[in-house]
Amino acid sequence: MNIDRRTLLKTGIGLLGGAALTACTPPAPAFVGPADARVRAAEQARRPGRIRDFRLTAAESQVDLGGTVVRTWAYDGRVPGHPMRVTAGEVVRARLANQLGADTTIHWHGLALRNDADGVPGVTQAPIKAATEYTYEFTAAHPGTYWFHPHSGTQLDRGLYAPLIVEDPNEPLGYDDEWVVILDDWLDGVTGSPEDVLAELSRGMSMPGMDHGDMTPGPSSTGMGKHMLMGAMSPLLGGDAGDVRYPHFLVNGRVPAEPETFRAKPGARLRIRLINAGGDTAFRVALTGHRLTVTHTDGFAVQPKDVDALLVGMGERYDVLVTLKDGVFPLVALAEGKAAVARALVRTSPKAAAPKFDHRPRELDGEVVRYAKLQPHEQVRLPQRRPDRTVRLELTGTMAAYDWAINGKKYDPETVAPVRSGERVRLSFVNRTTMWHPMHLHGHTFALPSGIRKDTVIVLPGSTLDVDFDADNPGLWMIHCHNIYHAESGMMTLLGYAAGSQ
Ligand SMILES: [Cu+2]
């Protein structure tokens, strides 16, 4: 996720800023770049409404995770950052002051927004330099549960994340209250930094040919460092669950021993918006003593479906409804394959005693939501159409070499898969690795074979998954694994609207 001058030139973004770049005359761009008139036209078609102003400061901060005090990077000194809330159709105007001492950007995860606000340095904008400010402005066209985070290096695995909730002015669901639950895996300022982790993982494994998963967990005498996790196995994820050892797992920035408590009356109907902001951890989530009614996947409505638990990969979101019983109920997020939990509490009785912090609700071992078992709400179902084009994306690489890539090629901003405006495009994810990958497409919400709409999807090891979308948002868009260490080691590529489109 780093700047590349060639892409800046190729897409004409050099004209937006950067003195060294504006001196050059860019060649005729092959793709619709972020500064293209077609990007502005697509934004106008969203009929931008009222402007809502936000200010954020990204800075190194001291943050209390519930008795564990860490120095980390955060928005406005909080983890998570203040939730942003707007109504669909409104314009988000967010001014970011960068006091990090490093370049940064903000990516607005899941939104079909104007390409020049997508926050990918070197692709949709120049990086925001230290001690400067930058203003994002975009229409939030679709209601739903979204979030934002940097798209620079491994900054996502510090404390730089927050929810972005786009409310529906004609909300069809009935509920008494809502609760945003954001999950995270945490090591920054405790066992090291995300940069340390990436450096260690990038060295690969010291015993060539050793397969991930054959060893018992724990640092060993083979030269492995303290961050690499071996033997994290999950049947739900098809094997190897993750690469990184985290000392803490958080719900809303709190460790399980000092959880956030959500208070309500018995019988209250609660909407929970679940977001996984983790770097390398899928969470299996359940509310003790309750079944959950799934209503949305990645912000888009599904036909209501009751389940015991949800598996949430990095970058994924689910909305659920639940009618609360009388008592105190841990909401538990099991770090899948990692034998540790994050949690919060739902309390509808002031007196009831909370179960111990390592309590594991039996719902976790019940029916877990499956993509194939969900049906889209009719209003979000894509019309039947044969794809005009298939973009084949082989997911490649191994833990031993730590060479995660797409089509065998580490991220190269010169490699852009072309699409044309108006096409129905199929992305065919072919997972050639022995690990699962949560694959994320920027700027669009695709349809799975079951028809449900998502922007981030778990692709299990050894499997193929086809997802379809309509090419209706011109620009240059990333497709990448939302495991931040896989993405940074190279499992990212670009999709571009051909400049000859329309
Ligand atoms: Cu991955």
Coordinates of C-alpha atoms and ligand atoms in Angstrom, one line a residue:
M1 CA 0.0 0.0 0.0
N2 CA 2.8 2.4 -0.8
I3 CA 3.2 5.2 -3.2
D4 CA 4.3 4.5 -6.7
R5 CA 5.2 7.3 -9.0
R6 CA 4.4 5.3 -12.2
T7 CA 0.8 4.9 -11.2
L8 CA 0.5 8.5 -10.3
L9 CA 1.7 9.4 -13.8
K10 CA -0.4 6.8 -15.5
T11 CA -3.6 8.0 -14.0
G12 CA -2.9 11.7 -14.1
I13 CA -3.1 12.0 -10.3
G14 CA 0.2 13.9 -10.6
L15 CA -1.8 16.9 -11.7
L16 CA -3.5 16.9 -8.3
G17 CA -0.4 17.5 -6.2
G18 CA 3.3 16.9 -5.8
A19 CA 5.6 19.5 -7.3
A20 CA 8.0 16.9 -8.7
L21 CA 5.2 15.1 -10.5
T22 CA 3.5 18.1 -12.1
A23 CA 6.7 19.0 -13.9
C24 CA 6.2 15.9 -16.0
T25 CA 3.7 15.6 -18.8
P26 CA 1.8 12.4 -18.1
P27 CA 1.3 10.0 -21.0
A28 CA -2.3 9.5 -22.1
P29 CA -3.8 7.4 -19.3
A30 CA -4.9 3.9 -20.1
F31 CA -7.4 3.9 -17.2
V32 CA -9.9 6.3 -15.7
G33 CA -7.9 7.9 -13.0
P34 CA -9.2 9.6 -9.8
A35 CA -9.1 13.1 -11.3
D36 CA -11.1 12.0 -14.4
A37 CA -14.3 13.9 -15.2
R38 CA -16.1 10.5 -15.2
V39 CA -15.4 10.2 -11.5
R40 CA -17.0 13.6 -10.9
A41 CA -19.9 12.6 -13.1
A42 CA -20.5 9.4 -11.1
E43 CA -20.4 11.5 -7.9
Q44 CA -23.0 13.9 -9.3
A45 CA -25.2 11.0 -10.2
R46 CA -25.3 10.2 -6.5
R47 CA -27.1 13.5 -6.0
P48 CA -24.9 14.8 -3.1
G49 CA -27.1 16.0 -0.2
R50 CA -26.3 18.0 2.9
I51 CA -22.7 18.3 3.9
R52 CA -21.7 16.9 7.3
D53 CA -18.3 18.1 8.7
F54 CA -16.0 15.9 10.7
R55 CA -12.5 16.6 12.1
L56 CA -10.0 13.9 13.0
T57 CA -6.5 14.0 14.3
A58 CA -4.3 10.9 13.9
A59 CA -1.5 11.0 16.5
E60 CA 0.5 8.8 18.8
S61 CA -1.5 8.5 22.0
Q62 CA -1.7 6.7 25.3
V63 CA -4.8 4.5 25.4
D64 CA -6.3 2.5 28.2
L65 CA -7.6 -0.8 27.0
G66 CA -9.1 -1.6 30.4
G67 CA -6.2 -1.7 32.8
T68 CA -3.7 -2.3 30.0
V69 CA -2.3 1.1 29.0
V70 CA -0.5 1.2 25.7
R71 CA 1.2 3.8 23.5
T72 CA -0.3 3.5 20.0
W73 CA -1.5 5.4 17.0
A74 CA -5.1 6.5 17.3
Y75 CA -7.7 8.9 16.0
D76 CA -8.4 11.6 18.6
G77 CA -6.7 9.6 21.3
R78 CA -9.4 6.9 21.3
V79 CA -9.6 3.2 20.3
P80 CA -11.8 2.8 18.4
G81 CA -12.0 6.3 17.0
H82 CA -15.3 8.3 17.4
P83 CA -18.0 6.6 15.3
M84 CA -19.1 8.7 12.3
R85 CA -22.8 8.7 11.7
V86 CA -24.5 10.2 8.6
T87 CA -27.8 9.6 6.7
A88 CA -27.6 8.0 3.3
G89 CA -27.3 10.7 0.6
E90 CA -25.4 13.0 2.9
V91 CA -21.9 14.2 2.1
V92 CA -19.1 13.3 4.5
R93 CA -16.5 16.1 4.6
A94 CA -13.8 14.8 6.9
R95 CA -10.7 16.9 7.7
L96 CA -7.8 14.7 8.9
A97 CA -4.8 16.3 10.7
N98 CA -1.9 13.9 10.4
Q99 CA 0.3 14.2 13.5
L100 CA 1.7 10.7 13.2
G101 CA 5.2 11.5 12.1
A102 CA 4.5 9.3 9.0
D103 CA 2.5 9.4 5.8
T104 CA -1.0 8.2 6.1
T105 CA -4.4 8.1 4.3
I106 CA -8.0 7.0 5.2
H107 CA -9.8 4.3 3.3
W108 CA -13.6 4.3 3.8
H109 CA -14.2 0.6 3.8
G110 CA -17.1 -0.8 1.8
L111 CA -18.5 2.4 0.5
A112 CA -19.2 2.8 -3.2
L113 CA -17.7 6.3 -3.2
R114 CA -16.0 8.6 -5.6
N115 CA -12.6 7.2 -6.6
D116 CA -10.6 10.2 -5.5
A117 CA -11.8 9.8 -1.9
D118 CA -10.9 6.1 -1.6
G119 CA -7.7 6.7 0.3
V120 CA -5.2 4.5 -1.5
P121 CA -1.8 6.3 -1.5
G122 CA -0.1 6.3 -4.9
V123 CA -3.3 5.2 -6.6
T124 CA -6.2 7.5 -5.7
Q125 CA -4.3 10.2 -3.9
A126 CA -0.8 11.3 -2.9
P127 CA 0.0 10.2 0.7
I128 CA -0.9 12.7 3.4
K129 CA 2.5 13.8 4.7
A130 CA 3.3 14.2 8.4
A131 CA 2.2 17.5 9.9
T132 CA -0.2 18.2 7.1
E133 CA -4.0 18.1 6.8
Y134 CA -6.2 16.6 4.1
T135 CA -9.9 16.8 3.5
Y136 CA -12.0 13.9 2.2
E137 CA -15.4 14.7 0.7
F138 CA -17.7 12.1 -0.7
T139 CA -21.4 11.2 -0.8
A140 CA -22.4 8.2 1.3
A141 CA -24.9 6.8 -1.1
H142 CA -25.9 3.5 0.6
P143 CA -27.1 2.9 4.1
G144 CA -25.2 0.3 6.2
T145 CA -22.4 -0.6 8.6
Y146 CA -19.0 0.6 7.3
W147 CA -15.7 1.6 8.9
F148 CA -12.6 3.4 8.1
H149 CA -8.8 2.8 8.6
P150 CA -5.5 3.8 7.0
H151 CA -4.4 2.2 3.7
S152 CA -0.7 2.9 4.5
G153 CA 1.6 0.0 5.5
T154 CA 0.5 -1.9 8.6
Q155 CA -1.1 1.2 10.3
L156 CA -4.4 -0.6 10.4
D157 CA -3.0 -3.0 13.0
R158 CA -2.4 -0.1 15.4
G159 CA -5.4 1.8 16.9
L160 CA -6.4 3.7 13.7
Y161 CA -9.9 2.5 13.0
A162 CA -13.5 3.6 13.7
P163 CA -17.1 2.8 12.6
L164 CA -18.9 4.7 9.9
I165 CA -22.6 4.2 10.1
V166 CA -24.8 5.3 7.2
E167 CA -28.4 5.4 8.5
D168 CA -31.3 4.6 6.2
P169 CA -33.8 7.6 6.1
N170 CA -36.5 5.0 5.6
E171 CA -35.2 2.4 8.0
P172 CA -37.4 -0.7 7.6
L173 CA -36.2 -2.6 10.7
G174 CA -37.9 -2.0 14.0
Y175 CA -35.6 -1.9 17.1
D176 CA -35.4 -0.1 20.4
D177 CA -31.7 0.6 20.5
E178 CA -28.5 -0.2 18.6
W179 CA -24.9 -1.1 19.5
V180 CA -21.8 -1.0 17.4
V181 CA -19.4 -3.8 18.3
I182 CA -16.0 -3.5 16.7
L183 CA -13.6 -6.4 17.2
D184 CA -9.8 -6.3 17.1
D185 CA -6.6 -8.2 17.7
W186 CA -4.1 -6.2 19.6
L187 CA -0.3 -6.3 20.1
D188 CA 0.8 -2.7 19.4
G189 CA 2.8 -1.3 22.4
V190 CA 2.5 -4.6 24.2
T191 CA 4.7 -7.2 22.5
G192 CA 6.0 -4.9 19.7
S193 CA 4.6 -3.0 16.7
P194 CA 3.0 -4.1 13.5
E195 CA 6.2 -3.2 11.7
D196 CA 8.1 -5.6 13.9
V197 CA 5.5 -8.3 13.0
L198 CA 5.8 -7.7 9.3
A199 CA 9.6 -7.7 9.5
E200 CA 9.6 -11.0 11.3
L201 CA 7.0 -12.7 9.1
S202 CA 8.7 -11.5 6.0
R203 CA 11.9 -13.3 6.9
G204 CA 9.8 -16.5 6.4
M205 CA 10.4 -19.7 8.3
S206 CA 13.8 -20.8 9.2
M207 CA 13.1 -24.5 8.4
P208 CA 12.5 -24.6 4.7
G209 CA 9.6 -26.8 3.5
M210 CA 8.0 -26.9 6.8
D211 CA 4.2 -26.7 6.4
H212 CA 2.3 -24.2 8.5
G213 CA 0.1 -26.1 11.0
D214 CA 2.4 -29.1 11.7
M215 CA 3.9 -27.6 14.7
T216 CA 2.7 -26.9 18.2
P217 CA 2.1 -23.3 19.1
G218 CA 4.8 -21.2 20.7
P219 CA 8.2 -19.8 19.9
S220 CA 10.7 -22.6 19.4
S221 CA 14.4 -23.0 18.9
T222 CA 14.1 -22.9 15.1
G223 CA 14.7 -19.2 15.0
M224 CA 11.1 -18.2 14.8
G225 CA 10.5 -14.9 16.6
K226 CA 7.9 -14.0 19.1
H227 CA 5.2 -12.8 16.7
M228 CA 4.8 -15.8 14.4
L229 CA 2.0 -18.1 15.4
M230 CA 2.1 -21.7 14.4
G231 CA -0.6 -24.3 14.7
A232 CA -3.7 -22.0 14.8
M233 CA -6.2 -24.4 13.3
S234 CA -9.9 -23.8 12.5
P235 CA -12.2 -26.3 10.8
L236 CA -14.5 -23.3 9.9
L237 CA -11.6 -21.6 8.1
G238 CA -10.5 -24.8 6.4
G239 CA -7.2 -25.2 8.4
D240 CA -4.7 -22.6 9.3
A241 CA -6.5 -19.7 11.0
G242 CA -3.8 -17.0 11.3
D243 CA -0.1 -16.1 11.3
V244 CA 0.3 -13.7 14.2
R245 CA 0.4 -14.1 18.0
Y246 CA -1.6 -11.4 19.8
P247 CA -1.6 -10.9 23.5
H248 CA -5.1 -9.3 23.6
F249 CA -8.4 -9.4 21.8
L250 CA -10.7 -6.4 22.1
V251 CA -14.4 -5.5 21.8
N252 CA -14.7 -1.7 21.4
G253 CA -11.1 -1.2 22.6
R254 CA -11.5 -3.2 25.9
V255 CA -9.8 -6.4 27.1
P256 CA -12.2 -9.1 28.3
A257 CA -11.4 -8.6 32.0
E258 CA -12.7 -5.0 31.8
P259 CA -15.5 -5.2 29.2
E260 CA -17.8 -2.6 27.9
T261 CA -21.3 -3.1 29.3
F262 CA -24.4 -2.4 27.2
R263 CA -27.4 -1.8 29.3
A264 CA -31.0 -2.3 28.2
K265 CA -34.4 -3.4 29.6
P266 CA -35.4 -7.1 29.3
G267 CA -37.4 -7.6 26.2
A268 CA -35.7 -4.7 24.3
R269 CA -35.0 -5.3 20.6
L270 CA -31.4 -4.6 19.9
R271 CA -29.6 -4.1 16.6
I272 CA -26.0 -5.0 16.8
R273 CA -23.6 -3.8 14.1
L274 CA -20.5 -6.2 14.1
I275 CA -17.3 -5.0 12.5
N276 CA -14.0 -7.0 12.4
A277 CA -11.1 -4.5 12.4
G278 CA -8.5 -7.1 13.2
G279 CA -5.2 -7.5 11.4
D280 CA -4.9 -11.3 11.3
T281 CA -7.9 -12.8 13.3
A282 CA -11.3 -14.0 12.3
F283 CA -13.8 -14.0 15.2
R284 CA -16.6 -16.4 15.9
V285 CA -19.3 -14.3 17.7
A286 CA -22.2 -15.3 19.9
L287 CA -24.4 -13.8 22.6
T288 CA -24.8 -16.1 25.5
G289 CA -28.3 -17.5 25.9
H290 CA -29.6 -15.9 22.6
R291 CA -30.0 -16.7 19.0
L292 CA -29.2 -13.8 16.6
T293 CA -31.2 -12.8 13.5
V294 CA -28.9 -11.8 10.7
T295 CA -30.2 -8.8 8.7
H296 CA -27.3 -7.4 6.8
T297 CA -24.0 -8.6 5.3
D298 CA -21.4 -5.8 4.8
G299 CA -24.2 -3.2 5.0
F300 CA -26.6 -4.8 2.5
A301 CA -29.9 -6.4 3.6
V302 CA -30.5 -10.2 3.6
Q303 CA -33.7 -12.1 4.3
P304 CA -33.7 -12.4 8.1
K305 CA -32.0 -15.6 9.2
D306 CA -31.6 -17.0 12.8
V307 CA -28.3 -18.4 13.8
D308 CA -26.4 -19.2 17.0
A309 CA -23.0 -17.6 16.0
L310 CA -21.3 -15.7 13.2
L311 CA -17.9 -16.1 11.7
V312 CA -16.5 -12.6 10.9
G313 CA -13.3 -12.3 8.8
M314 CA -11.2 -9.2 8.8
G315 CA -13.1 -6.3 7.1
E316 CA -16.4 -8.1 7.2
R317 CA -19.5 -6.7 8.9
Y318 CA -22.8 -8.3 10.0
D319 CA -25.9 -6.6 11.4
V320 CA -28.1 -8.7 13.7
L321 CA -31.3 -8.2 15.7
V322 CA -31.9 -9.8 19.1
T323 CA -34.6 -9.6 21.7
L324 CA -32.9 -9.5 25.1
K325 CA -33.7 -11.8 27.9
D326 CA -33.5 -10.9 31.6
G327 CA -30.0 -11.1 33.1
V328 CA -26.4 -10.5 32.2
F329 CA -25.1 -12.0 29.0
P330 CA -21.5 -12.0 27.6
L331 CA -21.2 -11.2 24.0
V332 CA -18.2 -13.4 23.2
A333 CA -15.9 -13.1 20.2
L334 CA -13.7 -16.2 20.0
A335 CA -10.4 -15.5 18.2
E336 CA -10.9 -18.3 15.7
G337 CA -8.2 -21.0 16.0
K338 CA -6.3 -18.9 18.6
A339 CA -7.9 -20.2 21.8
A340 CA -8.7 -16.7 23.3
V341 CA -11.7 -14.5 23.5
A342 CA -12.7 -10.9 23.3
R343 CA -15.9 -9.9 25.0
A344 CA -18.5 -7.3 26.1
L345 CA -21.5 -7.6 28.4
V346 CA -25.2 -7.1 27.8
R347 CA -26.9 -6.3 31.1
T348 CA -30.7 -6.2 31.4
S349 CA -30.7 -6.9 35.2
P350 CA -28.7 -4.7 37.6
K351 CA -28.2 -7.5 40.1
A352 CA -27.2 -10.6 38.1
A353 CA -23.6 -11.6 38.4
A354 CA -21.6 -11.8 35.2
P355 CA -20.0 -15.1 34.2
K356 CA -16.2 -15.4 34.4
F357 CA -14.3 -13.6 31.7
D358 CA -13.2 -16.8 30.0
H359 CA -16.8 -18.1 29.8
R360 CA -17.5 -19.7 26.4
P361 CA -21.1 -19.7 25.4
R362 CA -22.4 -22.9 24.0
E363 CA -23.9 -20.9 21.1
L364 CA -20.4 -20.7 19.7
D365 CA -20.6 -24.4 18.9
G366 CA -24.1 -24.1 17.5
E367 CA -25.2 -23.1 14.0
V368 CA -22.7 -20.7 12.5
V369 CA -23.9 -18.4 9.7
R370 CA -22.9 -19.6 6.2
Y371 CA -22.9 -17.4 3.0
A372 CA -24.7 -20.2 1.1
K373 CA -27.5 -20.3 3.7
L374 CA -28.3 -16.6 3.4
Q375 CA -30.5 -15.0 0.7
P376 CA -30.4 -11.4 -0.4
H377 CA -33.2 -9.0 0.3
E378 CA -35.1 -8.5 -3.0
Q379 CA -34.1 -4.8 -3.0
V380 CA -30.4 -5.6 -3.2
R381 CA -30.5 -8.6 -5.5
L382 CA -28.5 -8.0 -8.7
P383 CA -30.6 -8.6 -11.8
Q384 CA -29.8 -11.9 -13.5
R385 CA -27.1 -11.3 -16.1
R386 CA -24.3 -13.3 -17.7
P387 CA -20.9 -11.8 -16.9
D388 CA -19.4 -9.8 -19.8
R389 CA -15.9 -10.5 -18.4
T390 CA -14.2 -12.7 -15.9
V391 CA -11.2 -11.5 -13.9
R392 CA -9.4 -14.6 -12.6
L393 CA -7.5 -14.0 -9.4
E394 CA -5.4 -16.8 -8.2
L395 CA -4.4 -16.4 -4.6
T396 CA -0.9 -17.7 -4.2
G397 CA 2.0 -17.9 -1.7
T398 CA 3.1 -19.8 1.3
M399 CA 3.7 -19.1 5.0
A400 CA 7.3 -20.5 4.6
A401 CA 8.3 -17.9 2.1
Y402 CA 5.8 -15.3 3.2
D403 CA 5.3 -14.5 -0.5
W404 CA 1.5 -13.9 -0.5
A405 CA 0.4 -12.7 -3.9
I406 CA -2.2 -12.6 -6.6
N407 CA -1.6 -14.6 -9.8
G408 CA 1.9 -15.4 -8.5
K409 CA 2.9 -11.8 -8.6
K410 CA 3.5 -9.5 -5.7
Y411 CA 1.6 -6.2 -5.8
D412 CA 2.7 -4.1 -8.7
P413 CA 0.8 -0.9 -9.4
E414 CA 1.6 -1.4 -13.1
T415 CA -0.6 -4.5 -13.2
V416 CA -4.2 -3.4 -13.6
A417 CA -7.1 -5.7 -14.6
P418 CA -9.2 -3.8 -17.1
V419 CA -13.0 -3.5 -17.0
R420 CA -15.4 -1.3 -18.9
S421 CA -18.2 0.9 -17.6
G422 CA -21.5 -0.9 -17.8
E423 CA -20.1 -4.4 -17.8
R424 CA -21.2 -7.2 -15.5
V425 CA -17.9 -8.3 -14.1
R426 CA -17.1 -11.6 -12.5
L427 CA -14.2 -11.9 -10.1
S428 CA -13.1 -15.5 -9.8
F429 CA -11.0 -16.1 -6.7
V430 CA -9.1 -19.3 -7.0
N431 CA -7.3 -20.0 -3.7
R432 CA -4.2 -22.0 -4.4
T433 CA -2.9 -21.6 -0.9
T434 CA -3.4 -23.6 2.3
M435 CA -4.8 -20.6 4.1
W436 CA -8.1 -18.7 4.0
H437 CA -8.1 -15.1 2.7
P438 CA -10.7 -12.4 3.3
M439 CA -10.8 -10.7 -0.1
H440 CA -11.9 -7.1 -0.4
L441 CA -12.9 -5.1 -3.4
H442 CA -12.9 -1.3 -3.1
G443 CA -15.7 0.9 -4.4
H444 CA -18.3 -1.8 -5.2
T445 CA -20.5 -4.4 -3.4
F446 CA -20.4 -7.7 -5.3
A447 CA -23.0 -10.6 -5.2
L448 CA -22.0 -14.1 -4.0
P449 CA -23.4 -17.1 -5.8
S450 CA -26.3 -17.1 -3.2
G451 CA -27.0 -13.5 -4.3
I452 CA -26.1 -11.9 -1.0
R453 CA -24.1 -8.6 -1.4
K454 CA -20.7 -8.2 0.2
D455 CA -17.5 -6.3 -0.3
T456 CA -15.2 -8.6 1.7
V457 CA -15.5 -12.4 1.4
I458 CA -13.7 -15.3 3.0
V459 CA -12.2 -17.6 0.4
L460 CA -11.3 -20.9 1.9
P461 CA -8.1 -22.8 1.1
G462 CA -8.1 -24.8 -2.0
S463 CA -11.5 -23.4 -3.1
T464 CA -12.8 -21.2 -5.9
L465 CA -15.4 -18.5 -5.3
D466 CA -17.0 -16.4 -8.1
V467 CA -18.5 -13.0 -7.2
D468 CA -20.2 -10.6 -9.7
F469 CA -20.6 -6.9 -9.7
D470 CA -21.8 -4.2 -12.1
A471 CA -19.0 -1.8 -13.2
D472 CA -20.8 1.4 -12.4
N473 CA -18.1 3.4 -10.4
P474 CA -15.3 4.5 -12.6
G475 CA -11.8 4.7 -11.3
L476 CA -8.9 2.6 -10.1
W477 CA -9.8 0.2 -7.4
M478 CA -7.9 -2.2 -5.1
I479 CA -8.6 -5.9 -4.7
H480 CA -6.7 -7.3 -1.8
C481 CA -6.6 -9.7 1.1
H482 CA -7.7 -8.0 4.3
N483 CA -5.1 -9.9 6.3
I484 CA -2.9 -6.8 6.7
Y485 CA 0.3 -8.9 6.7
H486 CA -0.8 -10.8 3.6
A487 CA -1.7 -7.5 1.8
E488 CA 1.5 -5.8 2.8
S489 CA 3.6 -8.8 1.7
G490 CA 2.0 -8.5 -1.8
M491 CA -1.6 -10.0 -1.9
M492 CA -3.1 -6.9 -3.6
T493 CA -3.9 -5.9 -7.2
L494 CA -5.8 -3.3 -9.1
L495 CA -8.9 -3.1 -11.2
G496 CA -9.2 -0.2 -13.6
Y497 CA -11.9 1.2 -15.8
A498 CA -10.5 1.4 -19.3
A499 CA -10.2 5.1 -20.3
G500 CA -12.0 4.3 -23.6
S501 CA -15.1 3.3 -21.6
Q502 CA -18.3 5.2 -22.4
Ligands
CU1 CU -4.7 -13.4 2.9

